[in-house]
Amino acid sequence: MIKENLQQIRATLKPNIELVAVSKFHPAEAIQEAYEAGQRVFGESHVQELVEKEKVLPKDIEWHFIGHLQTNKVKYMAPFVSLIHSMDSLKLMKEIDKQGQKCGRVIDVLLQIHVAKEETKFGFTPEEVVEMLQEGEWKNYAHVRIVGLMAMATNTDDEEQIAQEFDVAHQLFDTLKADFFADKPEFKELSMGMSGDYLIAQEHGSTMVRVGSMIFGERIYQ
Ligand SMILES: *Cc1c(COP(=O)(O)O)cnc(C)c1O
């Protein structure tokens, strides 16, 4: 099933859109199955779960971290994580820098932007991210590389609202690119879209979709 699901999703994705298979709460066997179907990029949202899976699964997997990240947990994944989607504070950036330095790596991150109507989502508001970038301290963190933005739309059936929120993120991406990253070709990713809204996201500027349940089925939360 996993193989067929992946094929089905890939068939609907525009070329050049990266598919991150969100494997949180699914066992290593399910990831292995997706791996055997050619998938190499996986997203996890809990540090301990990520670390345990990384140990037992093939070494050429690219692990993305997509969940809310506490500063005291960065050290566990710093040696191997390939992209952190959920960089949502300068304090966290400072810690990622410190841990990157310790293991001799430059860690790629996305700035998580809050565009949804929901209160509970983490991330910088558009105003906050501009302020943070203007202030300039981030430039001192040589072991962190900002490669784009991540955003989540409101969990709603209102497709117009979802599209509008993705447009806000897309416009912000263009503005930040011009104002702060014009000379940084690596600033090119816009991570938007999940199982329920990736088709909308890819029409509104997404370069990277994070799809879980459409690949692996429903998650069972303990
Ligand atoms: C769980 C999760 C996803 C995947 O959600 P699905 O609806 O299962 O596709 C994507 N992004 C983030 C940040 C998540 O936490």
mmCIF file of C-alpha atoms and ligand atoms in Angstrom:
data_model
loop_
_atom_site.group_PDB
_atom_site.id
_atom_site.type_symbol
_atom_site.label_atom_id
_atom_site.label_comp_id
_atom_site.label_asym_id
_atom_site.label_seq_id
_atom_site.Cartn_x
_atom_site.Cartn_y
_atom_site.Cartn_z
ATOM 1 C CA MET A 1 0.000 0.000 0.000
ATOM 2 C CA ILE A 2 2.748 2.439 0.933
ATOM 3 C CA LYS A 3 4.381 1.988 -2.454
ATOM 4 C CA GLU A 4 1.093 2.582 -4.285
ATOM 5 C CA ASN A 5 0.331 5.615 -2.135
ATOM 6 C CA LEU A 6 3.718 7.114 -2.924
ATOM 7 C CA GLN A 7 3.245 6.519 -6.631
ATOM 8 C CA GLN A 8 -0.161 8.097 -6.526
ATOM 9 C CA ILE A 9 1.091 11.207 -4.771
ATOM 10 C CA ARG A 10 4.148 11.550 -6.979
ATOM 11 C CA ALA A 11 1.859 11.365 -10.005
ATOM 12 C CA THR A 12 -0.013 14.454 -8.792
ATOM 13 C CA LEU A 13 3.059 16.461 -7.807
ATOM 14 C CA LYS A 14 4.592 19.010 -10.122
ATOM 15 C CA PRO A 15 8.181 18.279 -11.097
ATOM 16 C CA ASN A 16 10.745 19.891 -8.780
ATOM 17 C CA ILE A 17 8.513 19.714 -5.727
ATOM 18 C CA GLU A 18 10.228 17.781 -2.983
ATOM 19 C CA LEU A 19 8.114 15.175 -1.230
ATOM 20 C CA VAL A 20 8.881 14.813 2.461
ATOM 21 C CA ALA A 21 7.310 11.579 3.722
ATOM 22 C CA VAL A 22 6.093 12.340 7.232
ATOM 23 C CA SER A 23 6.639 9.114 9.148
ATOM 24 C CA LYS A 24 5.967 10.242 12.719
ATOM 25 C CA PHE A 25 4.196 7.609 14.830
ATOM 26 C CA HIS A 26 4.772 4.963 12.183
ATOM 27 C CA PRO A 27 7.277 2.172 12.788
ATOM 28 C CA ALA A 28 10.680 1.768 11.150
ATOM 29 C CA GLU A 29 9.248 -1.061 9.018
ATOM 30 C CA ALA A 30 6.867 1.358 7.325
ATOM 31 C CA ILE A 31 9.757 3.716 6.565
ATOM 32 C CA GLN A 32 11.792 0.831 5.198
ATOM 33 C CA GLU A 33 8.920 -0.025 2.887
ATOM 34 C CA ALA A 34 8.780 3.540 1.580
ATOM 35 C CA TYR A 35 12.565 3.502 1.242
ATOM 36 C CA GLU A 36 12.368 0.408 -0.906
ATOM 37 C CA ALA A 37 9.868 2.237 -3.092
ATOM 38 C CA GLY A 38 12.526 4.887 -3.687
ATOM 39 C CA GLN A 39 11.646 7.475 -1.043
ATOM 40 C CA ARG A 40 14.711 9.023 0.648
ATOM 41 C CA VAL A 41 13.397 12.090 2.477
ATOM 42 C CA PHE A 42 11.480 11.558 5.697
ATOM 43 C CA GLY A 43 10.025 13.974 8.257
ATOM 44 C CA GLU A 44 9.706 13.379 11.986
ATOM 45 C CA SER A 45 8.326 15.606 14.713
ATOM 46 C CA HIS A 46 9.644 14.069 17.942
ATOM 47 C CA VAL A 47 13.344 14.070 18.669
ATOM 48 C CA GLN A 48 13.584 10.771 20.503
ATOM 49 C CA GLU A 49 11.576 8.951 17.870
ATOM 50 C CA LEU A 50 13.760 10.456 15.150
ATOM 51 C CA VAL A 51 16.974 9.431 16.897
ATOM 52 C CA GLU A 52 15.785 5.861 17.396
ATOM 53 C CA LYS A 53 14.729 5.496 13.771
ATOM 54 C CA GLU A 54 17.920 7.034 12.447
ATOM 55 C CA LYS A 55 19.954 4.382 14.251
ATOM 56 C CA VAL A 56 18.243 1.426 12.594
ATOM 57 C CA LEU A 57 17.416 2.707 9.101
ATOM 58 C CA PRO A 58 19.605 3.176 5.989
ATOM 59 C CA LYS A 59 22.250 5.872 6.261
ATOM 60 C CA ASP A 60 21.384 7.585 3.004
ATOM 61 C CA ILE A 61 18.012 8.721 4.322
ATOM 62 C CA GLU A 62 17.649 12.493 4.599
ATOM 63 C CA TRP A 63 15.967 13.223 7.891
ATOM 64 C CA HIS A 64 13.900 16.386 8.210
ATOM 65 C CA PHE A 65 12.651 17.644 11.536
ATOM 66 C CA ILE A 66 9.212 19.236 11.268
ATOM 67 C CA GLY A 67 7.836 19.432 14.829
ATOM 68 C CA HIS A 68 8.187 21.997 17.546
ATOM 69 C CA LEU A 69 11.785 21.864 18.720
ATOM 70 C CA GLN A 70 12.969 22.524 22.264
ATOM 71 C CA THR A 71 16.469 23.948 22.581
ATOM 72 C CA ASN A 72 17.645 21.198 24.952
ATOM 73 C CA LYS A 73 16.936 18.534 22.311
ATOM 74 C CA VAL A 74 18.829 20.006 19.367
ATOM 75 C CA LYS A 75 22.038 18.204 20.341
ATOM 76 C CA TYR A 76 20.580 14.747 19.738
ATOM 77 C CA MET A 77 19.915 15.296 16.066
ATOM 78 C CA ALA A 78 22.589 17.878 15.206
ATOM 79 C CA PRO A 79 25.028 15.218 13.907
ATOM 80 C CA PHE A 80 22.717 13.973 11.169
ATOM 81 C CA VAL A 81 19.567 16.085 10.606
ATOM 82 C CA SER A 82 19.479 17.462 7.067
ATOM 83 C CA LEU A 83 16.793 20.137 7.429
ATOM 84 C CA ILE A 84 14.945 21.643 10.391
ATOM 85 C CA HIS A 85 11.623 23.089 9.170
ATOM 86 C CA SER A 86 10.563 24.519 12.503
ATOM 87 C CA MET A 87 13.106 27.199 13.441
ATOM 88 C CA ASP A 88 10.837 29.594 15.287
ATOM 89 C CA SER A 89 13.059 31.725 17.537
ATOM 90 C CA LEU A 90 16.475 33.344 17.693
ATOM 91 C CA LYS A 91 17.147 31.413 20.870
ATOM 92 C CA LEU A 92 16.654 28.156 19.009
ATOM 93 C CA MET A 93 18.864 29.403 16.191
ATOM 94 C CA LYS A 94 21.626 30.158 18.663
ATOM 95 C CA GLU A 95 21.433 26.609 20.007
ATOM 96 C CA ILE A 96 21.400 25.034 16.530
ATOM 97 C CA ASP A 97 24.492 27.113 15.755
ATOM 98 C CA LYS A 98 26.228 25.911 18.904
ATOM 99 C CA GLN A 99 25.457 22.264 18.205
ATOM 100 C CA GLY A 100 26.376 22.614 14.521
ATOM 101 C CA GLN A 101 29.722 24.039 15.550
ATOM 102 C CA LYS A 102 30.296 21.138 17.951
ATOM 103 C CA CYS A 103 29.886 18.561 15.242
ATOM 104 C CA GLY A 104 31.526 20.568 12.490
ATOM 105 C CA ARG A 105 28.376 21.040 10.422
ATOM 106 C CA VAL A 106 26.339 23.853 8.960
ATOM 107 C CA ILE A 107 22.707 22.938 9.637
ATOM 108 C CA ASP A 108 20.026 23.953 7.143
ATOM 109 C CA VAL A 109 16.849 25.437 8.585
ATOM 110 C CA LEU A 110 13.575 26.992 7.480
ATOM 111 C CA LEU A 111 12.028 29.913 9.305
ATOM 112 C CA GLN A 112 8.623 28.765 10.479
ATOM 113 C CA ILE A 113 6.032 31.413 9.713
ATOM 114 C CA HIS A 114 2.676 31.719 11.403
ATOM 115 C CA VAL A 115 0.008 32.464 8.804
ATOM 116 C CA ALA A 116 -2.906 30.339 10.073
ATOM 117 C CA LYS A 117 -5.851 31.668 12.036
ATOM 118 C CA GLU A 118 -5.309 29.106 14.769
ATOM 119 C CA GLU A 119 -3.775 30.287 18.030
ATOM 120 C CA THR A 120 -1.812 27.157 18.798
ATOM 121 C CA LYS A 121 0.589 27.121 15.897
ATOM 122 C CA PHE A 122 4.216 28.049 16.514
ATOM 123 C CA GLY A 123 6.245 30.331 14.322
ATOM 124 C CA PHE A 124 7.185 33.936 13.630
ATOM 125 C CA THR A 125 4.464 36.282 12.467
ATOM 126 C CA PRO A 126 5.416 38.105 9.245
ATOM 127 C CA GLU A 127 6.172 41.226 11.313
ATOM 128 C CA GLU A 128 8.339 39.302 13.763
ATOM 129 C CA VAL A 129 10.409 37.623 11.100
ATOM 130 C CA VAL A 130 11.138 40.924 9.347
ATOM 131 C CA GLU A 131 12.145 42.469 12.654
ATOM 132 C CA MET A 132 14.391 39.514 13.482
ATOM 133 C CA LEU A 133 16.116 39.625 10.104
ATOM 134 C CA GLN A 134 16.548 43.411 10.242
ATOM 135 C CA GLU A 135 18.095 43.241 13.653
ATOM 136 C CA GLY A 136 20.860 41.122 12.156
ATOM 137 C CA GLU A 137 22.069 38.901 14.987
ATOM 138 C CA TRP A 138 21.255 35.828 12.870
ATOM 139 C CA LYS A 139 24.180 36.672 10.606
ATOM 140 C CA ASN A 140 26.577 35.719 13.395
ATOM 141 C CA TYR A 141 25.391 32.123 13.394
ATOM 142 C CA ALA A 142 27.779 30.630 10.873
ATOM 143 C CA HIS A 143 26.714 27.053 11.581
ATOM 144 C CA VAL A 144 23.106 27.654 10.596
ATOM 145 C CA ARG A 145 22.004 28.280 7.028
ATOM 146 C CA ILE A 146 18.537 29.684 6.386
ATOM 147 C CA VAL A 147 17.264 28.050 3.191
ATOM 148 C CA GLY A 148 13.671 29.270 3.167
ATOM 149 C CA LEU A 149 10.343 29.300 4.983
ATOM 150 C CA MET A 150 7.866 26.790 6.353
ATOM 151 C CA ALA A 151 4.181 27.493 6.888
ATOM 152 C CA MET A 152 1.014 25.640 7.825
ATOM 153 C CA ALA A 153 -2.467 26.682 6.785
ATOM 154 C CA THR A 154 -5.460 26.592 9.089
ATOM 155 C CA ASN A 155 -6.999 23.148 9.458
ATOM 156 C CA THR A 156 -10.257 23.916 7.639
ATOM 157 C CA ASP A 157 -12.335 22.768 4.655
ATOM 158 C CA ASP A 158 -12.388 26.320 3.344
ATOM 159 C CA GLU A 159 -10.027 25.993 0.382
ATOM 160 C CA GLU A 160 -10.128 29.685 -0.335
ATOM 161 C CA GLN A 161 -8.857 30.468 3.124
ATOM 162 C CA ILE A 162 -6.102 27.876 2.790
ATOM 163 C CA ALA A 163 -5.059 29.320 -0.568
ATOM 164 C CA GLN A 164 -5.057 32.814 0.895
ATOM 165 C CA GLU A 165 -2.803 31.777 3.761
ATOM 166 C CA PHE A 166 -0.380 30.052 1.396
ATOM 167 C CA ASP A 167 -0.343 33.238 -0.708
ATOM 168 C CA VAL A 168 0.614 35.261 2.358
ATOM 169 C CA ALA A 169 3.545 32.910 2.971
ATOM 170 C CA HIS A 170 4.541 32.991 -0.692
ATOM 171 C CA GLN A 171 4.515 36.782 -0.813
ATOM 172 C CA LEU A 172 6.501 36.945 2.391
ATOM 173 C CA PHE A 173 9.008 34.530 0.874
ATOM 174 C CA ASP A 174 9.456 36.812 -2.161
ATOM 175 C CA THR A 175 9.826 39.899 0.021
ATOM 176 C CA LEU A 176 12.367 38.318 2.353
ATOM 177 C CA LYS A 177 14.270 36.878 -0.596
ATOM 178 C CA ALA A 178 14.592 40.358 -2.125
ATOM 179 C CA ASP A 179 15.330 42.199 1.111
ATOM 180 C CA PHE A 180 17.642 39.805 2.951
ATOM 181 C CA PHE A 181 18.665 36.865 0.779
ATOM 182 C CA ALA A 182 19.097 38.303 -2.718
ATOM 183 C CA ASP A 183 22.711 37.097 -2.775
ATOM 184 C CA LYS A 184 21.887 33.707 -1.237
ATOM 185 C CA PRO A 185 20.905 31.152 -3.885
ATOM 186 C CA GLU A 186 20.280 28.572 -1.171
ATOM 187 C CA PHE A 187 17.292 30.591 0.075
ATOM 188 C CA LYS A 188 14.806 28.880 -2.235
ATOM 189 C CA GLU A 189 12.547 26.563 -0.280
ATOM 190 C CA LEU A 190 8.958 27.133 0.695
ATOM 191 C CA SER A 191 7.728 24.163 2.719
ATOM 192 C CA MET A 192 3.908 24.163 2.538
ATOM 193 C CA GLY A 193 1.257 21.525 2.147
ATOM 194 C CA MET A 194 0.198 18.374 4.003
ATOM 195 C CA SER A 195 -2.052 15.449 3.040
ATOM 196 C CA GLY A 196 -5.173 17.598 3.082
ATOM 197 C CA ASP A 197 -3.842 20.657 1.270
ATOM 198 C CA TYR A 198 -0.677 19.852 -0.710
ATOM 199 C CA LEU A 199 -2.508 20.179 -4.028
ATOM 200 C CA ILE A 200 -3.489 23.718 -3.083
ATOM 201 C CA ALA A 201 -0.001 24.444 -1.755
ATOM 202 C CA GLN A 202 1.704 23.464 -4.972
ATOM 203 C CA GLU A 203 -0.470 25.965 -6.865
ATOM 204 C CA HIS A 204 0.624 28.697 -4.475
ATOM 205 C CA GLY A 205 4.389 28.553 -4.515
ATOM 206 C CA SER A 206 5.293 25.505 -2.460
ATOM 207 C CA THR A 207 8.615 23.828 -3.289
ATOM 208 C CA MET A 208 8.367 21.132 -0.626
ATOM 209 C CA VAL A 209 5.304 19.265 0.678
ATOM 210 C CA ARG A 210 5.127 17.296 3.925
ATOM 211 C CA VAL A 211 2.764 14.386 3.460
ATOM 212 C CA GLY A 212 2.103 11.809 6.174
ATOM 213 C CA SER A 213 -1.244 10.074 6.433
ATOM 214 C CA MET A 214 -1.777 9.861 2.664
ATOM 215 C CA ILE A 215 1.352 7.717 2.487
ATOM 216 C CA PHE A 216 1.343 5.774 5.738
ATOM 217 C CA GLY A 217 -2.311 5.798 6.759
ATOM 218 C CA GLU A 218 -3.780 7.247 9.923
ATOM 219 C CA ARG A 219 -1.464 7.684 12.852
ATOM 220 C CA ILE A 220 -2.175 5.892 16.082
ATOM 221 C CA TYR A 221 -1.330 8.123 19.026
ATOM 222 C CA GLN A 222 -0.519 6.383 22.280
HETATM 223 C C1 LIG B 1 2.148 15.632 10.967
HETATM 224 C C2 LIG B 1 2.622 16.772 10.132
HETATM 225 C C3 LIG B 1 2.494 16.763 8.733
HETATM 226 C C4 LIG B 1 1.810 15.635 7.960
HETATM 227 O O1 LIG B 1 0.454 15.660 8.177
HETATM 228 P P1 LIG B 1 -0.547 14.725 7.306
HETATM 229 O O2 LIG B 1 -1.847 15.404 7.437
HETATM 230 O O3 LIG B 1 -0.521 13.380 7.940
HETATM 231 O O4 LIG B 1 -0.034 14.702 5.923
HETATM 232 C C5 LIG B 1 3.011 17.834 8.024
HETATM 233 N N1 LIG B 1 3.611 18.867 8.643
HETATM 234 C C6 LIG B 1 3.750 18.925 9.976
HETATM 235 C C7 LIG B 1 4.414 20.091 10.581
HETATM 236 C C8 LIG B 1 3.255 17.887 10.768
HETATM 237 O O5 LIG B 1 3.387 17.969 12.088
#
